[in-house]
Short mmCIF file of C-alpha atoms and ligand atoms in Angstrom, two decimals:
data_model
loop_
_atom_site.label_atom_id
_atom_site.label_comp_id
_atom_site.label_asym_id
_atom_site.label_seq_id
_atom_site.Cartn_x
_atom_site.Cartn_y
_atom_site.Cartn_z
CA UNK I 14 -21.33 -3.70 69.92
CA UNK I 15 -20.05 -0.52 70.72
CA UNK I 16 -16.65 1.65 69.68
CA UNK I 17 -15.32 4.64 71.91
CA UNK I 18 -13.72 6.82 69.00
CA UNK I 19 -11.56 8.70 71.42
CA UNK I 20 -10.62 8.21 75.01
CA UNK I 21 -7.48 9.21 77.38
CA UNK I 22 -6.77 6.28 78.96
CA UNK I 23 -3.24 6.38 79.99
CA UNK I 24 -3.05 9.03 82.81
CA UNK I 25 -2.71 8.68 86.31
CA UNK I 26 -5.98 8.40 86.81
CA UNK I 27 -6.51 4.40 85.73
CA UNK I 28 -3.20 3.72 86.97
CA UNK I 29 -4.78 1.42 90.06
CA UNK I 30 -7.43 -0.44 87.38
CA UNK I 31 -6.54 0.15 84.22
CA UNK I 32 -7.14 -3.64 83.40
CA UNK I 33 -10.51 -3.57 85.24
CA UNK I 34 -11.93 -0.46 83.35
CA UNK I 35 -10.58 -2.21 79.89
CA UNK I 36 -12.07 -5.84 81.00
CA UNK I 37 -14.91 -3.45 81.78
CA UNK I 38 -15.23 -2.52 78.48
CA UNK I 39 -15.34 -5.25 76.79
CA UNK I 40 -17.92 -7.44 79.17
CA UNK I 41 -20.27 -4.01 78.50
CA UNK I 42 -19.34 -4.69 74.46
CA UNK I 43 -16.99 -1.92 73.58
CA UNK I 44 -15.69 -3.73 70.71
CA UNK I 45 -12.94 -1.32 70.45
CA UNK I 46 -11.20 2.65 70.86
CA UNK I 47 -9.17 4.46 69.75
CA UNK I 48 -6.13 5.67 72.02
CA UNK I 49 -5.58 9.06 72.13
CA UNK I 50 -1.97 10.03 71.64
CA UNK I 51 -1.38 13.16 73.04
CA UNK I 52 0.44 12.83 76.31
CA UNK I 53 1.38 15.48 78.63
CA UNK I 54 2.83 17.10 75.41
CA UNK I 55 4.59 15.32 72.42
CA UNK I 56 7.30 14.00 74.11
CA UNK I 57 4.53 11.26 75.68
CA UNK I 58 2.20 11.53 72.46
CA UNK I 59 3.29 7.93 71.80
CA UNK I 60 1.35 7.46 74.81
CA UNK I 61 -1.22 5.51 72.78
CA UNK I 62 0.98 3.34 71.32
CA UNK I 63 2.02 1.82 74.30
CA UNK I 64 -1.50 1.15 75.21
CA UNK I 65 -1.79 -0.50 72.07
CA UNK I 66 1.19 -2.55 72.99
CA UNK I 67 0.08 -3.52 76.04
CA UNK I 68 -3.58 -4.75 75.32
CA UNK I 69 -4.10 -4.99 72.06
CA UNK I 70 -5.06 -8.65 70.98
CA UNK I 71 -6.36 -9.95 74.00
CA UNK I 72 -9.31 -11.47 74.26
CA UNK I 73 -10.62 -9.94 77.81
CA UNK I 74 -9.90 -6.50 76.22
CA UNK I 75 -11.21 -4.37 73.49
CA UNK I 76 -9.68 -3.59 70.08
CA UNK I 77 -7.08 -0.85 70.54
CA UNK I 78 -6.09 1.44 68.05
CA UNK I 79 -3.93 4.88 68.37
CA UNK I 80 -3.20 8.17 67.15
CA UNK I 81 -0.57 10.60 67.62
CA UNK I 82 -0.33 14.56 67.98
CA UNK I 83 -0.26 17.85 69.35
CA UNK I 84 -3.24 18.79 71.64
CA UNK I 85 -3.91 23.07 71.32
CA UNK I 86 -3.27 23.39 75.15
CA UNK I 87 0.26 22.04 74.39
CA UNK I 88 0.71 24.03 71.59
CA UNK I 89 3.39 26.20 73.20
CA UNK I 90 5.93 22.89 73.60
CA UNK I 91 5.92 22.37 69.91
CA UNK I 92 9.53 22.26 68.00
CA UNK I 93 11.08 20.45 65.11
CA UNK I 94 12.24 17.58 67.20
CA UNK I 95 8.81 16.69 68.49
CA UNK I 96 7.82 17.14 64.77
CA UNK I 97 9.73 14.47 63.72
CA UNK I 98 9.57 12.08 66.58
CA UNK I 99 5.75 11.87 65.89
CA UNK I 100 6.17 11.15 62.36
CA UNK I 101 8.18 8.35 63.33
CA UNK I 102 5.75 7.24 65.74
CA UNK I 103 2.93 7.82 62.85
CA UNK I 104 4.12 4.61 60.75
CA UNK I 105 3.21 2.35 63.46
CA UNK I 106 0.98 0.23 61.94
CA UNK I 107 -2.13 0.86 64.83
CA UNK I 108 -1.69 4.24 64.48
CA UNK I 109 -4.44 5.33 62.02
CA UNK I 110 -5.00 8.91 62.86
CA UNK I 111 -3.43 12.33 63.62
CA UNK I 112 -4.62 13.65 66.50
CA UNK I 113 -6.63 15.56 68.44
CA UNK I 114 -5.24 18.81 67.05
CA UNK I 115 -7.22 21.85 66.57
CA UNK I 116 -8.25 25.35 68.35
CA UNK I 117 -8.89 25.95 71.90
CA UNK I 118 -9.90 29.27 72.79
CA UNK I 119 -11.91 28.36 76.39
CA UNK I 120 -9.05 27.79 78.26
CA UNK I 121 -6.21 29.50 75.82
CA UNK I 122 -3.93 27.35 77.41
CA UNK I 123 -1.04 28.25 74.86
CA UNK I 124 -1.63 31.68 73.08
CA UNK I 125 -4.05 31.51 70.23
CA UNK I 126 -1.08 32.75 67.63
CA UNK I 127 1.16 29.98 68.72
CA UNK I 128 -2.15 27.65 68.73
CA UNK I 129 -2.78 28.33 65.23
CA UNK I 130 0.43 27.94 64.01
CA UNK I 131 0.82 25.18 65.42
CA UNK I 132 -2.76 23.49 64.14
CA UNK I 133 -1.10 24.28 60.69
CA UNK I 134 1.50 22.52 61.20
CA UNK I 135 0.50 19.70 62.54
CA UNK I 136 -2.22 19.60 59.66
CA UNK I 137 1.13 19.25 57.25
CA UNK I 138 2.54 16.62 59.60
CA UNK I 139 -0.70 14.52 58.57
CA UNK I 140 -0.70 15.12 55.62
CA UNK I 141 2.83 13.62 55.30
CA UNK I 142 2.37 10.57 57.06
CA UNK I 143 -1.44 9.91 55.17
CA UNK I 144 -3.58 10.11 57.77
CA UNK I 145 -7.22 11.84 58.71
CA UNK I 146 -7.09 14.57 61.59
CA UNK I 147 -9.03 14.48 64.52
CA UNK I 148 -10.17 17.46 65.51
CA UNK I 149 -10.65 19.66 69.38
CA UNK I 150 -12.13 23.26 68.85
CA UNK I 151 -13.75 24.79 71.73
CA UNK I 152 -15.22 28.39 71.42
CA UNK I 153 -15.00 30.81 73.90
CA UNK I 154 -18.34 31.63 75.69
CA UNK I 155 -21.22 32.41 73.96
CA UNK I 156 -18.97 33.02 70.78
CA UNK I 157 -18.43 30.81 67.65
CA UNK I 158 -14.60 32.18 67.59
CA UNK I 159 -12.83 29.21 67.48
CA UNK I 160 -15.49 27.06 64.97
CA UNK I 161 -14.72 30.08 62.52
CA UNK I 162 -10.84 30.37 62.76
CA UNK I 163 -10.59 25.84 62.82
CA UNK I 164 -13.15 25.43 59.98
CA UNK I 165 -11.62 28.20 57.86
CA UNK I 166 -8.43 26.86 58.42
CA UNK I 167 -9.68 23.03 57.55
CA UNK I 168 -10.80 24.41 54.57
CA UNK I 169 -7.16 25.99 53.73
CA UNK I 170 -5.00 23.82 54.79
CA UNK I 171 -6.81 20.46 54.86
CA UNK I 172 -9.66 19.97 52.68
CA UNK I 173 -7.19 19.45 49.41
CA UNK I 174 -5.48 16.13 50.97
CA UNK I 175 -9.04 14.49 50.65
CA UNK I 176 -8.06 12.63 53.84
CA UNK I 177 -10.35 13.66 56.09
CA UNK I 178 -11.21 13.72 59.75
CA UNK I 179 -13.36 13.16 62.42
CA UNK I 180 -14.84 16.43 65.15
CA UNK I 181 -14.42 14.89 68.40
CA UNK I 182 -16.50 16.02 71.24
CA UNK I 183 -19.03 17.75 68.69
CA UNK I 184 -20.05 21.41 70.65
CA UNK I 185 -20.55 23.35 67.63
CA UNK I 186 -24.33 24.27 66.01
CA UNK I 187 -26.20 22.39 63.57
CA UNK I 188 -24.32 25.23 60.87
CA UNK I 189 -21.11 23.82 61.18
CA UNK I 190 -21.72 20.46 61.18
CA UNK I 191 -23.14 20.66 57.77
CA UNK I 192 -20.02 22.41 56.99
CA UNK I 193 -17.42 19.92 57.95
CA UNK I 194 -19.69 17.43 56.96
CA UNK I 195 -19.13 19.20 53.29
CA UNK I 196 -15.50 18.67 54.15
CA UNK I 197 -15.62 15.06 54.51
CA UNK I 198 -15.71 14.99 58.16
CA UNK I 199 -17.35 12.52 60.24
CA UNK I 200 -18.94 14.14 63.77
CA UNK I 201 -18.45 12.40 66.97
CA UNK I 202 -20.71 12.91 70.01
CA UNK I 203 -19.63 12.64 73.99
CA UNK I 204 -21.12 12.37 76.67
CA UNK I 205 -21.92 16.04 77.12
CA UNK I 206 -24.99 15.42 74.65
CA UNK I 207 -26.91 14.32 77.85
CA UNK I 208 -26.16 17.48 79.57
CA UNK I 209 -29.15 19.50 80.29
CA UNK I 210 -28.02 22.57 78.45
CA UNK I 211 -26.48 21.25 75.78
CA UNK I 212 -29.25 20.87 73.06
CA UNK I 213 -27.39 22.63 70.21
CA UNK I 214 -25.88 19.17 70.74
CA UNK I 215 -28.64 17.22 70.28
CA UNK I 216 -29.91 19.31 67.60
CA UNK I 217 -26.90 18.53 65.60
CA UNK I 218 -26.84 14.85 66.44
CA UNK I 219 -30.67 14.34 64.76
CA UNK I 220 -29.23 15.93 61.48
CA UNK I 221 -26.08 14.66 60.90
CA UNK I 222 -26.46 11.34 58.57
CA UNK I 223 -26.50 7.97 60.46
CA UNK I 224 -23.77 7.04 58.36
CA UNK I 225 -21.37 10.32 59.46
CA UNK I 226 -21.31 9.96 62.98
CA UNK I 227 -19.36 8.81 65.69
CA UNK I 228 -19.55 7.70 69.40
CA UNK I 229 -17.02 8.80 72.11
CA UNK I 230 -15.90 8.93 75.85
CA UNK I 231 -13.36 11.39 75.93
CA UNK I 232 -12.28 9.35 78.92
CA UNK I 233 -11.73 10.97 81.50
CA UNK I 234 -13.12 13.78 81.03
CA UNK I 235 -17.40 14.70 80.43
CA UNK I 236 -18.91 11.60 81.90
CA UNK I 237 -22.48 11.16 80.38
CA UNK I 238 -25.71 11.22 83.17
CA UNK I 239 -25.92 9.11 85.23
CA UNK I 240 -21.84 8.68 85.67
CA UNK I 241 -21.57 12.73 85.36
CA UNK I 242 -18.92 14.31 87.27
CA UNK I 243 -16.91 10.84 88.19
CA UNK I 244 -13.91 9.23 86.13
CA UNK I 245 -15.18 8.45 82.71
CA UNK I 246 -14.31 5.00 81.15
CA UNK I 247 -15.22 3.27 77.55
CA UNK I 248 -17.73 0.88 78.85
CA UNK I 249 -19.70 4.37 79.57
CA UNK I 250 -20.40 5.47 75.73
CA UNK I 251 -23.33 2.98 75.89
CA UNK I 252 -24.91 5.85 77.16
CA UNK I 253 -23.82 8.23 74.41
CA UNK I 254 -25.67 5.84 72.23
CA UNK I 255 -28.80 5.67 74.43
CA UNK I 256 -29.35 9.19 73.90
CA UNK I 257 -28.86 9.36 70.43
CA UNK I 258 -31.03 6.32 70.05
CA UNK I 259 -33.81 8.43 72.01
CA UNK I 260 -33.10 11.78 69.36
CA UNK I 261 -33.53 9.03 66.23
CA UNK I 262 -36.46 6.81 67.84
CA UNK I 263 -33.67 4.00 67.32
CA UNK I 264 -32.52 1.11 70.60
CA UNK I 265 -28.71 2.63 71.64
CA UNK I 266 -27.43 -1.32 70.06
CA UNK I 267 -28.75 -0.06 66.30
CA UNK I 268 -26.82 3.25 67.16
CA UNK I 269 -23.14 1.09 68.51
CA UNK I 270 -23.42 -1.34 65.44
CA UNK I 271 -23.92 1.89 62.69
CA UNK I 272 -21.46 3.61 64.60
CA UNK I 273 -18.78 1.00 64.45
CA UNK I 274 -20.00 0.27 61.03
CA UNK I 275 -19.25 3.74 60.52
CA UNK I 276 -15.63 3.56 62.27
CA UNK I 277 -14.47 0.88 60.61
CA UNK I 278 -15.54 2.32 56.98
CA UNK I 279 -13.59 5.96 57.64
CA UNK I 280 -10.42 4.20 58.66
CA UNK I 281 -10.32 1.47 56.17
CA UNK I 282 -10.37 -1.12 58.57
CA UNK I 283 -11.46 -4.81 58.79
CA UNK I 284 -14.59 -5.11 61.31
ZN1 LIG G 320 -10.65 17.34 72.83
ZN1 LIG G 321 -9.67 14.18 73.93
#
């Protein structure tokens, strides 16, 4: 059994099948995933939510749980308002994370003044409502800009609420996993880890402990070989697995079960 720690699932995109690529899901054994609730921007970061509402507890379909929060491309579209609409959406009782929030200095799709500001804020906002970040931070080329501003910034703003979080789509080197991993973060791998070139990736997934890491889509986006470059879907992290199992000399189903193990331990939830 398998769970997809973070996938987009509500865009345009799965509008003609989302049922099929759920159904898909489970029959593959993605026990479960966790709905990303970012939106277009926070006036749709309930987005998640309404997936849960929709599919959660059926049998046909996996385990559905959400999160809520400001991604760094939309950091610009961040007021009070939308501050306080997501901390009502926060006490749903599925939502069990705030997130993803972080540091995006690839595409700078909001100015990285506004983008830290707004990561700070949005760090409080969790801390308010009790629950662990998940965290996007994506350097520049061939720089480690944005791993230095987001993990110095973890470390002054978060690291104190003993809450927690998870790096999603884990880019970084071996040097700052260990770091967040000091911080009490768990590291979650995509599907980019089966990219040719991306073996600071891999090097980072045969250190981190078994019982500190997590397993992702990022649905839509990064589709792992042999799906790369088409839609990604859940039933597709069996493939994230596989190639950790190959790093650890361990059959992918060893690395689904510790990694829902592991899921299921960070959030405090019932297997
Ligand atoms: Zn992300
Ligand atoms: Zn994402």
């Amino acid at each position: 059994m398998y769970i997809d720690s973070h996938a987009h699932l509500e865009g345009k995109r799965y509008d003609a099948d989302r049922d099929e690529v759920l159904a898909r899901a489970k029959q593959s054994g993605i026990e479960g995933y966790l709905a990303i609730g970012n939106g277009d921007g926070p006036d749709t970061a309930d987005c998640g939510i309404r997936l849960v509402e929709k599919y959660d507890g059926k049998l046909e379909y996996p385990r559905i749980w959400a999160s809520v929060g400001i991604h760094p491309h939309e950091a610009s579209l961040a007021n009070d308002a939308a501050d306080a609409k997501m901390l009502e959406w926060a006490r749903h009782t599925k939502v069990i994370a705030w997130g993803e929030i972080g540091l995006d200095y690839y595409y700078d799709h909001s100015p990285r003044e506004v983008q830290k500001a707004v990561f700070q804020r949005q760090m409080e906002l969790a801390r308010a409502a009790k629950l662990p970040i998940i965290i996007h931070c994506r350097a520049s080329d061939n720089s480690e800009n944005a791993w230095y501003d987001c993990l110095a910034m973890i470390a002054e703003h978060w690291t104190a609420s003993a809450l927690g979080g998870i790096l999603h789509c884990f880019t970084g080197s071996v040097e700052h996993a260990r770091r967040a991993l000091d911080m009490g973060f768990m590291i979650s791998f995509a599907g980019n880890i089966t990219f040719p070139k991306a073996q600071n990736i891999r090097d980072a997934a045969q250190i981190i402990p078994f019982d500190r890491m997590l397993i992702e889509t990022d649905s839509p986006y990064l589709a792992p070989i042999p799906h790369r470059g088409k839609r990604n879907e859940p039933a597709f992290v069996t493939e994230v697995a596989r190639q950790i199992g190959d790093l650890r000399h361990l059959p992918e189903e060893e690395v689904g079960a510790q990694t829902s193990r592991n899921f299921y331990k960070f959030f405090g939830l019932a297997p």
